[in-house]
PDB file of C-alpha atoms in Angstrom:
ATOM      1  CA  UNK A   1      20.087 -10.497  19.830  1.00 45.00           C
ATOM      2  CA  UNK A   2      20.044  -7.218  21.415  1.00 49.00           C
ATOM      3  CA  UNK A   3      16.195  -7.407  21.907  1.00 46.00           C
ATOM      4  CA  UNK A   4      16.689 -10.284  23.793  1.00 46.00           C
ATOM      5  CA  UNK A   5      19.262  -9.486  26.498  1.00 49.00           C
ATOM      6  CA  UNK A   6      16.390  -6.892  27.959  1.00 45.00           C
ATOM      7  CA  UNK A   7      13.644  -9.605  28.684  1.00 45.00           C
ATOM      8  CA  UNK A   8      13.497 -12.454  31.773  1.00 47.00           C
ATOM      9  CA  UNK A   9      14.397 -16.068  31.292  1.00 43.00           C
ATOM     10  CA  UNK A  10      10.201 -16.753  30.567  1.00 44.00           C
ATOM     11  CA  UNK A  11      10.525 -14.950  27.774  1.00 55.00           C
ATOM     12  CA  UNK A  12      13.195 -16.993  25.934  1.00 65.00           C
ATOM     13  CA  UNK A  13      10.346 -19.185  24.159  1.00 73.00           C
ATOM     14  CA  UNK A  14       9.725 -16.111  22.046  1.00 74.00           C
ATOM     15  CA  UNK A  15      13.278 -15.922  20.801  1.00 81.00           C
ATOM     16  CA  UNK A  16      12.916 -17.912  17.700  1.00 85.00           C
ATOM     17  CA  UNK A  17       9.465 -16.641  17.231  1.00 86.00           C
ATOM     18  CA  UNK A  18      10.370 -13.196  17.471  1.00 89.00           C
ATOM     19  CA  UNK A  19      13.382 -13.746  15.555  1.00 90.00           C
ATOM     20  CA  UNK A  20      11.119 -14.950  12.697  1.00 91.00           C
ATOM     21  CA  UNK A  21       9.160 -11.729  12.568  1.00 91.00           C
ATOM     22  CA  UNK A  22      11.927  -9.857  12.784  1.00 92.00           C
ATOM     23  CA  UNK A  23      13.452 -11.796   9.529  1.00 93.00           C
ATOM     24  CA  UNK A  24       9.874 -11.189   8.425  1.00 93.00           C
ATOM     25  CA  UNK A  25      10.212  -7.831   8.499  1.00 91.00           C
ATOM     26  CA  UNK A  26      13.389  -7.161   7.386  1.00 91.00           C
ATOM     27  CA  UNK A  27      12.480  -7.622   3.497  1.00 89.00           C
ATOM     28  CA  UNK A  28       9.927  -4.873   3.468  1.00 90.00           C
ATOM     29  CA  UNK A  29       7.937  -2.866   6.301  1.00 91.00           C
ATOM     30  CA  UNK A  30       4.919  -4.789   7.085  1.00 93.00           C
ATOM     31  CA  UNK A  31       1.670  -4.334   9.325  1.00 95.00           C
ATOM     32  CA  UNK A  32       0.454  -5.769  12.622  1.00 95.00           C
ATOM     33  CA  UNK A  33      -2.122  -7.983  11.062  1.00 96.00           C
ATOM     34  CA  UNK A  34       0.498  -9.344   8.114  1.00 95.00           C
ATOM     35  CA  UNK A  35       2.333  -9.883  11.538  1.00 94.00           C
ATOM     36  CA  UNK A  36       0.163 -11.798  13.233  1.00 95.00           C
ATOM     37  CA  UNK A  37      -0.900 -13.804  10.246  1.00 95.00           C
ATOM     38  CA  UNK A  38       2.134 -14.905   9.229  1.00 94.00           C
ATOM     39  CA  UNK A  39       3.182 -15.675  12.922  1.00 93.00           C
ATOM     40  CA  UNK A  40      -0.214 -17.609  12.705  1.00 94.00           C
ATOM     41  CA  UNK A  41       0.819 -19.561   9.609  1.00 94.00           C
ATOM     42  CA  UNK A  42       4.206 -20.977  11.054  1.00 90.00           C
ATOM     43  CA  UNK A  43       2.470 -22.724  13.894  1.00 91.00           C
ATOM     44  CA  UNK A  44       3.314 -20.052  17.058  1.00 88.00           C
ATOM     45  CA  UNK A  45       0.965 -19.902  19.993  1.00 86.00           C
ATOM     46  CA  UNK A  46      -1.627 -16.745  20.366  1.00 91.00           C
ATOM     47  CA  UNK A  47      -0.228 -15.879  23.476  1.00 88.00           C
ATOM     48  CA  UNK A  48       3.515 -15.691  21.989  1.00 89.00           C
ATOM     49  CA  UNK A  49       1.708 -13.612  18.783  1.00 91.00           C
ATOM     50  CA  UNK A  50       0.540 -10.895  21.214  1.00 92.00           C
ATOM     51  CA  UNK A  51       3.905 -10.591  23.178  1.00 92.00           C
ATOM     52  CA  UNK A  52       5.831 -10.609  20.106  1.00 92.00           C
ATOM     53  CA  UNK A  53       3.714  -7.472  18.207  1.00 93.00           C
ATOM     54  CA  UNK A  54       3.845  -6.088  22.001  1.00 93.00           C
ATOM     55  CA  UNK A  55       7.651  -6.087  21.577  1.00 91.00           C
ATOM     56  CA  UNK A  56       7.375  -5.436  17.865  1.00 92.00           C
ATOM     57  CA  UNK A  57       5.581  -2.020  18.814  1.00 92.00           C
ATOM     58  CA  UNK A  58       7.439  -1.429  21.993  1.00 92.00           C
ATOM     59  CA  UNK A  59      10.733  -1.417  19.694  1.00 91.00           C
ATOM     60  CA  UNK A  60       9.498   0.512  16.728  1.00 90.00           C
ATOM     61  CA  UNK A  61      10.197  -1.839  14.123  1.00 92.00           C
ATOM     62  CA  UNK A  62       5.890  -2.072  13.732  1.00 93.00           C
ATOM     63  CA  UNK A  63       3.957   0.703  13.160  1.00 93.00           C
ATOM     64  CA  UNK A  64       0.800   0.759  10.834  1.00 94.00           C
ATOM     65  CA  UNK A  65       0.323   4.759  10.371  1.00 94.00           C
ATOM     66  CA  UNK A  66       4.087   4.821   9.062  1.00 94.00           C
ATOM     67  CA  UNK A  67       3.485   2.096   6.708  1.00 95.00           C
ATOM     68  CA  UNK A  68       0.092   3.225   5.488  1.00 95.00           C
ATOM     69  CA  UNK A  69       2.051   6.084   4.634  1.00 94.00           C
ATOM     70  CA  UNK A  70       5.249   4.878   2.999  1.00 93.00           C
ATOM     71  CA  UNK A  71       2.974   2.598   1.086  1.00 95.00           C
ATOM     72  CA  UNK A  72       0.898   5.281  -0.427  1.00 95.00           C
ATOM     73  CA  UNK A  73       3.937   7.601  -1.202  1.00 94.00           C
ATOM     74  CA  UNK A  74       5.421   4.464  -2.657  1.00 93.00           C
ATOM     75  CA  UNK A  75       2.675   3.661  -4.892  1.00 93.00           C
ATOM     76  CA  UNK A  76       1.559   7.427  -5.795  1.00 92.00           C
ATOM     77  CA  UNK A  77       4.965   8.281  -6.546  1.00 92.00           C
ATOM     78  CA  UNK A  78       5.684   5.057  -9.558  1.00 92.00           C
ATOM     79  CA  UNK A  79       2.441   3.420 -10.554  1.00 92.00           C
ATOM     80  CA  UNK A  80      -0.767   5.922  -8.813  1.00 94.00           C
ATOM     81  CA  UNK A  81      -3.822   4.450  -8.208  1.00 95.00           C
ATOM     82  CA  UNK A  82      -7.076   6.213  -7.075  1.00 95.00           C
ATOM     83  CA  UNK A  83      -7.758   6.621  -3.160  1.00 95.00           C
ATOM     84  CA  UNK A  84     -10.068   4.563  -3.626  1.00 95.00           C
ATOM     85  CA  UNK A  85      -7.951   1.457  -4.473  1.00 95.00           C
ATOM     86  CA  UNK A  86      -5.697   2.592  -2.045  1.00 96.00           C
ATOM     87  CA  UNK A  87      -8.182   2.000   0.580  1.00 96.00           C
ATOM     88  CA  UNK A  88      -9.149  -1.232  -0.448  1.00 96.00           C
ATOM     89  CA  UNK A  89      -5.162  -2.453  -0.714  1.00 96.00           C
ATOM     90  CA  UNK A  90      -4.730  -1.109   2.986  1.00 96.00           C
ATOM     91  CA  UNK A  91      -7.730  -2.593   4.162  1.00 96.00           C
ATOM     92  CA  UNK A  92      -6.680  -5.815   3.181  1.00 96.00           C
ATOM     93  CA  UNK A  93      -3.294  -5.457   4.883  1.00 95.00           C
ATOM     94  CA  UNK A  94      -5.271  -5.010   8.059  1.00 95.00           C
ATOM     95  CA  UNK A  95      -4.819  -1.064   8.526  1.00 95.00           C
ATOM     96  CA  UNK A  96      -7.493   1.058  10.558  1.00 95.00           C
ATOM     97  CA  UNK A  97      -9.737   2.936   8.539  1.00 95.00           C
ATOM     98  CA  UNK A  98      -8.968   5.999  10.574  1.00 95.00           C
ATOM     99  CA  UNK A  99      -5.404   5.714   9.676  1.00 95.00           C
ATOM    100  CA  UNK A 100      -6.376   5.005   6.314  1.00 95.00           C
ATOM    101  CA  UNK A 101      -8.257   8.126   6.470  1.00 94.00           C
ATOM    102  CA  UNK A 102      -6.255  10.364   7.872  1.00 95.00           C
ATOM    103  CA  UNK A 103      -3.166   9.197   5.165  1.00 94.00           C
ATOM    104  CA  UNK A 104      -5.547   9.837   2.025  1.00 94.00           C
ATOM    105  CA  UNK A 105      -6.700  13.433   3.165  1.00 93.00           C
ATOM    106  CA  UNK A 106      -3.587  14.585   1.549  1.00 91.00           C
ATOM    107  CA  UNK A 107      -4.301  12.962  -1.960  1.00 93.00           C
ATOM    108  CA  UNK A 108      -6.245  14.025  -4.491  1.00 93.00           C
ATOM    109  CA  UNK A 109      -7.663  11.598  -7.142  1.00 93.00           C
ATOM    110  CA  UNK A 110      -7.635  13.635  -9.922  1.00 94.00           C
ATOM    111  CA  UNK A 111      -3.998  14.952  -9.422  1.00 94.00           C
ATOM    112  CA  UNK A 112      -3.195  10.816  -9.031  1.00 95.00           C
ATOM    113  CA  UNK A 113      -5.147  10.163 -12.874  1.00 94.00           C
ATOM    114  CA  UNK A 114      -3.146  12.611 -14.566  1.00 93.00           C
ATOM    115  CA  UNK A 115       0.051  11.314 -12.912  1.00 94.00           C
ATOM    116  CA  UNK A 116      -0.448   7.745 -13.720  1.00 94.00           C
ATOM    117  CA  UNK A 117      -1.752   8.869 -17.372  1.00 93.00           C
ATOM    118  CA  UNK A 118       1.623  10.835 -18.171  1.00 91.00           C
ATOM    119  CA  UNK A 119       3.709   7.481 -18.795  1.00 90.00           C
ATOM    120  CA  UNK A 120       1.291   6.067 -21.322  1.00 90.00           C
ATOM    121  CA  UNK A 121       0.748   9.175 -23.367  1.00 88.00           C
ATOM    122  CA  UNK A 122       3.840   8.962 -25.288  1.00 87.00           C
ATOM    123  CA  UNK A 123       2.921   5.651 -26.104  1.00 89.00           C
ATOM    124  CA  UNK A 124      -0.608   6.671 -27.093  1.00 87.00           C
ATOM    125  CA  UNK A 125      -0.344   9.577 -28.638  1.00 81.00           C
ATOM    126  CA  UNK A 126      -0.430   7.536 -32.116  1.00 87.00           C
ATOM    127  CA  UNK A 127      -3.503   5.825 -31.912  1.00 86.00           C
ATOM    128  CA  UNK A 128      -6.906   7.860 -33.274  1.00 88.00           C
ATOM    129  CA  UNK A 129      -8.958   9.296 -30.798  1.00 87.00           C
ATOM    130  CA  UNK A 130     -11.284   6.611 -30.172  1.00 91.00           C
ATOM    131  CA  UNK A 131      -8.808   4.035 -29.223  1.00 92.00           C
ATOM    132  CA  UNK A 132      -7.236   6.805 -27.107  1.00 90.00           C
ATOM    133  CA  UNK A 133     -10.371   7.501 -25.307  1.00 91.00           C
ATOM    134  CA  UNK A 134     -10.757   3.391 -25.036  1.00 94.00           C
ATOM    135  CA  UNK A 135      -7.563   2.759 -23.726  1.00 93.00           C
ATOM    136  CA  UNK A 136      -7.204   6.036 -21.357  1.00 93.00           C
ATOM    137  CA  UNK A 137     -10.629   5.061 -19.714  1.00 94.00           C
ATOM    138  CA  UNK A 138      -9.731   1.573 -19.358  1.00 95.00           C
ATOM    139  CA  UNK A 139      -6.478   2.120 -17.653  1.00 95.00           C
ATOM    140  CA  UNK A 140      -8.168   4.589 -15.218  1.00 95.00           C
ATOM    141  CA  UNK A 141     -11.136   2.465 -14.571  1.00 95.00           C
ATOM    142  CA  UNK A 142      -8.731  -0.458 -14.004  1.00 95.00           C
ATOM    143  CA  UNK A 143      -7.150   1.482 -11.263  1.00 94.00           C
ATOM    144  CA  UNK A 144     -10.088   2.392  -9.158  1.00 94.00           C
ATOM    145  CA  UNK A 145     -10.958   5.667 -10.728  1.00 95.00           C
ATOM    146  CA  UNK A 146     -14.753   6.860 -10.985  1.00 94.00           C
ATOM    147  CA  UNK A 147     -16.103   7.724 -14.372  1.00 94.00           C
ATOM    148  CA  UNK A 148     -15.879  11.983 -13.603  1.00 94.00           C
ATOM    149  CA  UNK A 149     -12.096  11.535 -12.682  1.00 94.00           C
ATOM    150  CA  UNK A 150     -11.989   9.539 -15.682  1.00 94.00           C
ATOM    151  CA  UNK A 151     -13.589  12.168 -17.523  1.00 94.00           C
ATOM    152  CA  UNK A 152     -11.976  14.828 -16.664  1.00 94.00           C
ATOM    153  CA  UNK A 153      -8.546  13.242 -17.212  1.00 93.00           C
ATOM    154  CA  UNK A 154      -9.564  12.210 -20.803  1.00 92.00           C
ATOM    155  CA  UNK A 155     -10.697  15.794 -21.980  1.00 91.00           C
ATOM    156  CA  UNK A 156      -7.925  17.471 -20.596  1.00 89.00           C
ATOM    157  CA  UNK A 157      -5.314  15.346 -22.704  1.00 86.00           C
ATOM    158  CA  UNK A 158      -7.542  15.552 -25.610  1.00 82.00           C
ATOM    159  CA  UNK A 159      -7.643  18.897 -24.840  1.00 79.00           C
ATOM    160  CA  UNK A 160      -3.611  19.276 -25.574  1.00 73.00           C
ATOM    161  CA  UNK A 161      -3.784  16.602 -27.869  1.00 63.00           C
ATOM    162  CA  UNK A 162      -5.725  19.183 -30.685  1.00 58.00           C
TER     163      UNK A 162
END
């Protein structure tokens, strides 16, 4: 209730707005637009949307280049994806393409097929090599890689697989 103590008597319509976002975001970080849309979805007035992210902001507790980065650390660190996908899966939480951008320039996609190849290896390593190749380019290709970053991860654990 802190957060409301600072603002004038007008703004004590946004209380149980703004408490809602807040509640919203205390499960998981979240963006401005997964904000505003679930603000949007409960019924609350445009007007109340744009103070509330305006306080959201103001307050720290919203901030789209810190969770365009947490997510990708997140999701390179236990189940990698290619920057590609990334992309996409920020996009659609509403995140700037600059932002987006500027996050993925320290990624590279072939470092990010080998790390989300490792886990499946072990259980792999059994099969004969054309259902290796099948399955390796399958599970690359299902997580946004192109076919040379497929490639190139397939011969170099064939590679140490001889």
């Amino acid at each position: 209730m802190k957060i409301m103590d600072s603002f004038s008597n007008n703004t004590k319509k946004i209380g149980p707005p703004l408490n809602m976002a807040i509640k919203y975001l205390a499960y998981q970080p979240r963006t401005v637009y997964e904000i505003q849309e679930y603000l949007k979805k409960k019924g609350i007035n445009e007007d109340f949307i744009k103070k509330i992210i305006e306080i959201l902001l103001e307050k720290k507790y919203l901030d789209d280049r810190y969770f365009a980065k947490f997510f990708i650390e997140t999701k390179a660190k236990h189940k990698p994806k290619s920057k590609f996908a990334f992309r996409y899966e920020l996009k659609k939480k509403g995140i700037n393409p600059s932002i987006i951008d500027a996050v993925l320039t320290h990624y590279d996609d072939q470092d990010l097929a080998l790390k989300s190849v490792r886990p499946k290896i072990k259980t792999w390593h059994r099969l004969d090599n054309k259902t290796f190749k099948k399955k390796m380019m399958n599970f690359l290709r299902y997580r946004g890689f192109n076919y040379d970053i497929c490639l190139a991860t397939l011969t170099h654990f064939i590679e140490s697989r001889d």
